[in-house]
Short mmCIF file of C-alpha atoms and ligand atoms in Angstrom, two decimals:
data_model
loop_
_atom_site.label_atom_id
_atom_site.label_comp_id
_atom_site.label_asym_id
_atom_site.label_seq_id
_atom_site.Cartn_x
_atom_site.Cartn_y
_atom_site.Cartn_z
CA UNK A 1 87.47 102.83 103.51
CA UNK A 2 83.98 103.77 104.46
CA UNK A 3 80.93 105.09 102.54
CA UNK A 4 77.57 106.56 104.15
CA UNK A 5 74.93 107.30 101.65
CA UNK A 6 71.67 108.98 102.59
CA UNK A 7 71.22 107.67 105.99
CA UNK A 8 68.33 108.15 108.06
CA UNK A 9 67.46 107.20 111.86
CA UNK A 10 64.41 108.09 113.84
CA UNK A 11 63.89 107.57 117.66
CA UNK A 12 60.05 107.05 118.36
CA UNK A 13 59.27 109.72 115.33
CA UNK A 14 62.29 112.27 116.07
CA UNK A 15 64.32 112.14 113.15
CA UNK A 16 67.86 112.17 114.74
CA UNK A 17 69.60 111.41 111.37
CA UNK A 18 67.72 112.96 108.20
CA UNK A 19 70.46 112.51 105.33
CA UNK A 20 73.90 111.87 106.48
CA UNK A 21 76.71 111.36 103.84
CA UNK A 22 80.24 110.52 104.42
CA UNK A 23 83.41 109.27 102.82
CA UNK A 24 86.78 108.02 104.53
CA UNK A 25 89.40 107.64 102.14
CA UNK A 26 91.71 104.91 102.87
CA UNK A 27 94.58 106.07 105.27
CA UNK A 28 92.98 109.40 106.22
CA UNK A 29 92.05 111.14 109.27
CA UNK A 30 88.30 112.14 109.10
CA UNK A 31 86.46 114.35 111.32
CA UNK A 32 82.76 114.61 111.86
CA UNK A 33 81.85 118.12 113.40
CA UNK A 34 78.47 119.60 114.49
CA UNK A 35 76.77 121.15 117.67
CA UNK A 36 75.82 118.90 120.34
CA UNK A 37 72.82 116.95 119.48
CA UNK A 38 73.65 117.05 115.66
CA UNK A 39 73.64 113.09 115.74
CA UNK A 40 77.57 112.49 115.48
CA UNK A 41 77.05 109.73 118.31
CA UNK A 42 74.24 108.36 116.62
CA UNK A 43 75.97 108.18 113.25
CA UNK A 44 78.70 106.28 114.60
CA UNK A 45 76.30 103.70 116.48
CA UNK A 46 74.38 103.10 113.04
CA UNK A 47 77.99 102.46 111.44
CA UNK A 48 79.33 100.24 114.18
CA UNK A 49 75.91 98.24 113.88
CA UNK A 50 74.94 99.36 117.68
CA UNK A 51 71.85 100.90 116.15
CA UNK A 52 69.78 99.89 112.90
CA UNK A 53 69.35 102.22 110.06
CA UNK A 54 65.71 103.01 108.92
CA UNK A 55 67.05 103.54 105.21
CA UNK A 56 70.34 104.53 103.57
CA UNK A 57 73.69 102.65 102.94
CA UNK A 58 76.77 101.85 104.78
CA UNK A 59 79.64 100.61 102.89
CA UNK A 60 83.05 99.31 104.30
CA UNK A 61 85.76 98.45 101.88
CA UNK A 62 83.16 98.05 99.03
CA UNK A 63 81.19 95.51 100.95
CA UNK A 64 77.62 96.58 102.28
CA UNK A 65 77.74 96.33 105.95
CA UNK A 66 74.28 98.20 106.68
CA UNK A 67 72.81 96.64 109.95
CA UNK A 68 74.84 93.85 110.05
CA UNK A 69 75.32 92.85 113.71
CA UNK A 70 78.35 94.82 115.73
CA UNK A 71 80.59 91.65 116.23
CA UNK A 72 80.41 90.96 112.53
CA UNK A 73 81.31 94.44 111.56
CA UNK A 74 84.07 94.47 114.10
CA UNK A 75 85.63 91.30 112.42
CA UNK A 76 85.50 93.10 109.01
CA UNK A 77 88.04 95.52 110.51
CA UNK A 78 86.16 98.32 111.94
CA UNK A 79 86.75 98.94 115.60
CA UNK A 80 85.68 101.65 118.13
CA UNK A 81 86.79 102.33 121.63
CA UNK A 82 84.37 101.83 124.54
CA UNK A 83 84.45 103.56 127.80
CA UNK A 84 86.44 101.53 129.77
CA UNK A 85 84.56 102.69 133.24
CA UNK A 86 81.86 100.49 132.28
CA UNK A 87 83.69 97.27 131.50
CA UNK A 88 86.34 95.28 132.85
CA UNK A 89 87.57 97.88 135.06
CA UNK A 90 88.69 95.21 137.72
CA UNK A 91 91.00 93.28 135.24
CA UNK A 92 94.53 94.58 134.57
CA UNK A 93 95.68 96.59 131.96
CA UNK A 94 97.43 93.60 130.41
CA UNK A 95 94.28 91.21 130.65
CA UNK A 96 92.20 93.77 129.06
CA UNK A 97 94.05 94.10 125.98
CA UNK A 98 94.68 90.37 125.83
CA UNK A 99 91.29 89.83 125.49
CA UNK A 100 90.92 91.92 122.43
CA UNK A 101 94.05 90.39 120.87
CA UNK A 102 92.50 86.90 121.62
CA UNK A 103 89.51 87.56 120.16
CA UNK A 104 90.96 88.68 116.82
CA UNK A 105 92.39 85.36 116.49
CA UNK A 106 89.19 83.22 116.38
CA UNK A 107 90.45 80.25 118.71
CA UNK A 108 88.15 77.25 118.92
CA UNK A 109 85.80 78.29 121.92
CA UNK A 110 86.80 75.74 124.70
CA UNK A 111 85.11 77.12 127.34
CA UNK A 112 87.49 76.42 130.30
CA UNK A 113 90.76 76.71 128.66
CA UNK A 114 92.81 78.77 130.48
CA UNK A 115 93.39 82.02 128.42
CA UNK A 116 96.13 83.62 130.76
CA UNK A 117 98.83 82.39 128.57
CA UNK A 118 97.47 82.96 124.99
CA UNK A 119 99.30 85.85 122.79
CA UNK A 120 101.03 87.38 126.06
CA UNK A 121 104.16 88.52 123.70
CA UNK A 122 101.60 90.11 121.29
CA UNK A 123 99.86 91.75 123.95
CA UNK A 124 102.93 93.11 125.55
CA UNK A 125 103.95 94.53 122.29
CA UNK A 126 100.59 96.51 122.00
CA UNK A 127 101.37 97.93 125.62
CA UNK A 128 104.64 98.67 124.68
CA UNK A 129 103.82 100.74 121.67
CA UNK A 130 101.23 102.60 123.65
CA UNK A 131 103.69 103.38 126.74
CA UNK A 132 101.40 101.53 129.08
CA UNK A 133 103.94 98.82 129.82
CA UNK A 134 104.69 99.84 133.26
CA UNK A 135 100.93 99.44 134.38
CA UNK A 136 100.51 95.81 132.71
CA UNK A 137 99.70 94.36 136.13
CA UNK A 138 97.55 97.20 137.75
CA UNK A 139 93.72 97.24 137.59
CA UNK A 140 92.28 99.74 134.84
CA UNK A 141 90.62 101.63 137.49
CA UNK A 142 93.80 102.56 139.15
CA UNK A 143 94.70 104.33 135.78
CA UNK A 144 94.81 108.03 135.53
CA UNK A 145 92.08 109.42 133.25
CA UNK A 146 94.35 110.02 130.39
CA UNK A 147 95.85 106.63 130.64
CA UNK A 148 92.37 105.10 130.69
CA UNK A 149 91.74 106.59 127.38
CA UNK A 150 95.02 105.52 125.84
CA UNK A 151 94.32 102.22 127.15
CA UNK A 152 90.73 102.08 125.30
CA UNK A 153 92.47 103.24 122.18
CA UNK A 154 94.99 100.18 122.60
CA UNK A 155 91.99 97.62 123.21
CA UNK A 156 90.43 99.02 119.99
CA UNK A 157 93.50 98.25 118.27
CA UNK A 158 94.12 94.93 119.57
CA UNK A 159 91.68 93.50 116.94
CA UNK A 160 93.90 94.86 114.16
CA UNK A 161 91.27 97.15 112.58
CA UNK A 162 91.31 98.91 109.18
CA UNK A 163 89.27 101.72 110.56
CA UNK A 164 89.10 103.15 113.86
CA UNK A 165 86.19 105.29 115.38
CA UNK A 166 86.74 107.43 118.18
CA UNK A 167 83.78 109.26 119.60
CA UNK A 168 85.14 112.77 121.30
CA UNK A 169 88.24 110.95 122.24
CA UNK A 170 89.63 113.90 124.26
CA UNK A 171 86.46 114.66 126.26
CA UNK A 172 87.45 115.70 129.63
CA UNK A 173 91.03 115.75 129.34
CA UNK A 174 93.68 118.31 130.37
CA UNK A 175 95.77 119.89 127.77
CA UNK A 176 98.62 117.48 128.40
CA UNK A 177 96.39 114.61 128.16
CA UNK A 178 94.67 115.97 125.10
CA UNK A 179 98.05 116.49 123.32
CA UNK A 180 99.02 112.82 123.97
CA UNK A 181 95.74 111.47 122.46
CA UNK A 182 96.40 113.78 119.10
CA UNK A 183 100.26 112.58 119.01
CA UNK A 184 98.66 108.98 119.16
CA UNK A 185 96.22 109.77 116.63
CA UNK A 186 98.98 111.17 114.10
CA UNK A 187 101.10 108.36 114.87
CA UNK A 188 98.52 105.69 114.10
CA UNK A 189 97.70 107.68 110.73
CA UNK A 190 100.99 108.18 109.65
CA UNK A 191 103.10 105.18 110.78
CA UNK A 192 100.75 102.39 110.50
CA UNK A 193 98.39 103.93 107.77
CA UNK A 194 95.31 103.20 109.78
CA UNK A 195 92.11 105.17 108.70
CA UNK A 196 90.52 107.05 111.84
CA UNK A 197 86.93 108.78 111.98
CA UNK A 198 86.34 110.63 114.77
CA UNK A 199 84.22 113.38 116.28
CA UNK A 200 85.65 116.06 118.31
CA UNK A 201 84.33 119.42 119.70
CA UNK A 202 87.55 121.16 120.12
CA UNK A 203 88.14 123.05 116.67
CA UNK A 204 91.97 123.46 117.11
CA UNK A 205 92.48 119.61 117.49
CA UNK A 206 90.13 118.92 114.33
CA UNK A 207 92.11 121.22 112.16
CA UNK A 208 95.42 120.00 113.45
CA UNK A 209 94.59 116.37 112.67
CA UNK A 210 91.87 115.75 110.18
CA UNK A 211 92.63 115.42 106.41
CA UNK A 212 88.91 115.84 105.76
CA UNK A 213 85.71 117.49 107.55
CA UNK A 214 82.15 116.54 107.43
CA UNK A 215 79.75 118.81 109.01
CA UNK A 216 76.63 117.44 110.67
CA UNK A 217 73.56 119.75 111.36
CA UNK A 218 70.39 118.54 112.70
CA UNK A 219 71.01 114.93 111.13
CA UNK A 220 72.01 116.30 108.17
CA UNK A 221 75.64 116.55 106.34
CA UNK A 222 75.61 119.93 105.02
CA UNK A 223 79.20 120.35 104.18
CA UNK A 224 82.15 117.75 103.29
CA UNK A 225 85.70 118.30 102.25
CA UNK A 226 89.33 120.03 103.05
CA UNK A 227 89.58 121.80 106.09
CA UNK A 228 90.27 125.19 104.57
CA UNK A 229 87.04 124.62 102.31
CA UNK A 230 85.10 123.74 105.59
CA UNK A 231 86.76 126.89 107.20
CA UNK A 232 85.40 129.08 104.29
CA UNK A 233 82.10 127.73 103.92
CA UNK A 234 79.41 129.86 104.42
CA UNK A 235 76.46 127.20 105.71
CA UNK A 236 78.91 125.96 108.04
CA UNK A 237 79.83 129.30 109.51
CA UNK A 238 76.16 130.12 109.88
CA UNK A 239 75.50 126.51 111.39
CA UNK A 240 78.05 125.72 113.55
CA UNK A 241 81.59 127.86 113.51
CA UNK A 242 79.95 131.19 113.93
CA UNK A 243 78.11 129.96 117.20
CA UNK A 244 81.67 128.22 118.34
CA UNK A 245 82.80 132.01 118.26
P1 ADP B 301 75.59 114.60 119.07
O1 ADP B 301 76.62 113.02 119.19
O2 ADP B 301 76.05 115.01 117.91
O3 ADP B 301 75.81 115.33 120.38
P2 ADP B 301 73.53 112.40 119.53
O4 ADP B 301 73.63 111.28 118.33
O5 ADP B 301 73.90 111.95 120.88
O6 ADP B 301 74.36 113.72 119.00
O7 ADP B 301 72.03 112.81 119.56
C1 ADP B 301 71.20 113.28 118.59
C2 ADP B 301 69.82 113.63 118.63
O8 ADP B 301 69.29 112.08 118.82
C3 ADP B 301 69.63 114.29 120.06
O9 ADP B 301 68.34 115.05 120.17
C4 ADP B 301 69.28 113.09 120.89
O10 ADP B 301 68.54 113.51 122.01
C5 ADP B 301 68.65 112.02 120.24
N1 ADP B 301 68.86 110.67 120.69
C6 ADP B 301 70.22 110.03 120.61
N2 ADP B 301 70.00 108.82 121.04
C7 ADP B 301 68.67 108.71 121.27
C8 ADP B 301 67.82 107.44 121.71
N3 ADP B 301 68.39 106.43 122.10
N4 ADP B 301 66.39 107.48 122.04
C9 ADP B 301 66.07 109.05 121.64
N5 ADP B 301 66.55 109.97 121.26
C10 ADP B 301 67.97 109.84 121.02
MG1 MG B 302 78.03 112.45 120.92
#
């Protein structure tokens, strides 16, 4: 599904990504772990086209996507969640998901065509499956933090991606909210066959949901493989798991 090879990225001479390598097999949940500042978010921004790589390759479904524009990458079936706090917070829950659903359908762009009635049923089905239907007419800003996070994922899935990227999906969540996200990730993977790439600082969660783990240390991939192999890897233990306790 996704293949990252020898990726490099510097910011003003600071080498944030020195040698990132990553494989996401079709239908698997893969976690990227590493200490703060390891380059996880930078790697995600390179994959989604929001940052340009200095060198290296990113392949998606055996197509080269390195340094394509973000909307082109999204259209190929790679989607990520964005923090809603920053965008569309005054639109209703239904409208937010509807925008994503409409975007996928490639309507001819008649500027003033009313969008309110487009694809309402498809949008309602998405809200139903995410347990958000009761909030459909509320503004996003009125939702609880956990519901907003679920909505962010629902919006990312509105475009029907093949691969979903989640950058620390449970950051700042209560244990109950975290469990809800974990169950959602498992459901999307097991029932929908979606491939998921995530970063996460909660190691229990990582070892619970991920089929493969990649360890990033100072911008470099130092290990990649099955969770039990990563747990027993000496270089990983000294670089990361040891530090984490
Ligand atoms: P992580 O997500 O693993 O915590 P990041 O990818 O956010 O790490 O950051 C990796 C390193 O790159 C950090 O040292 C960070 O300060 C630096 N960095 C990230 N984005 C930028 C930027 N836009 N400009 C300069 N430095 C950046
Ligand atoms: Mg980060």
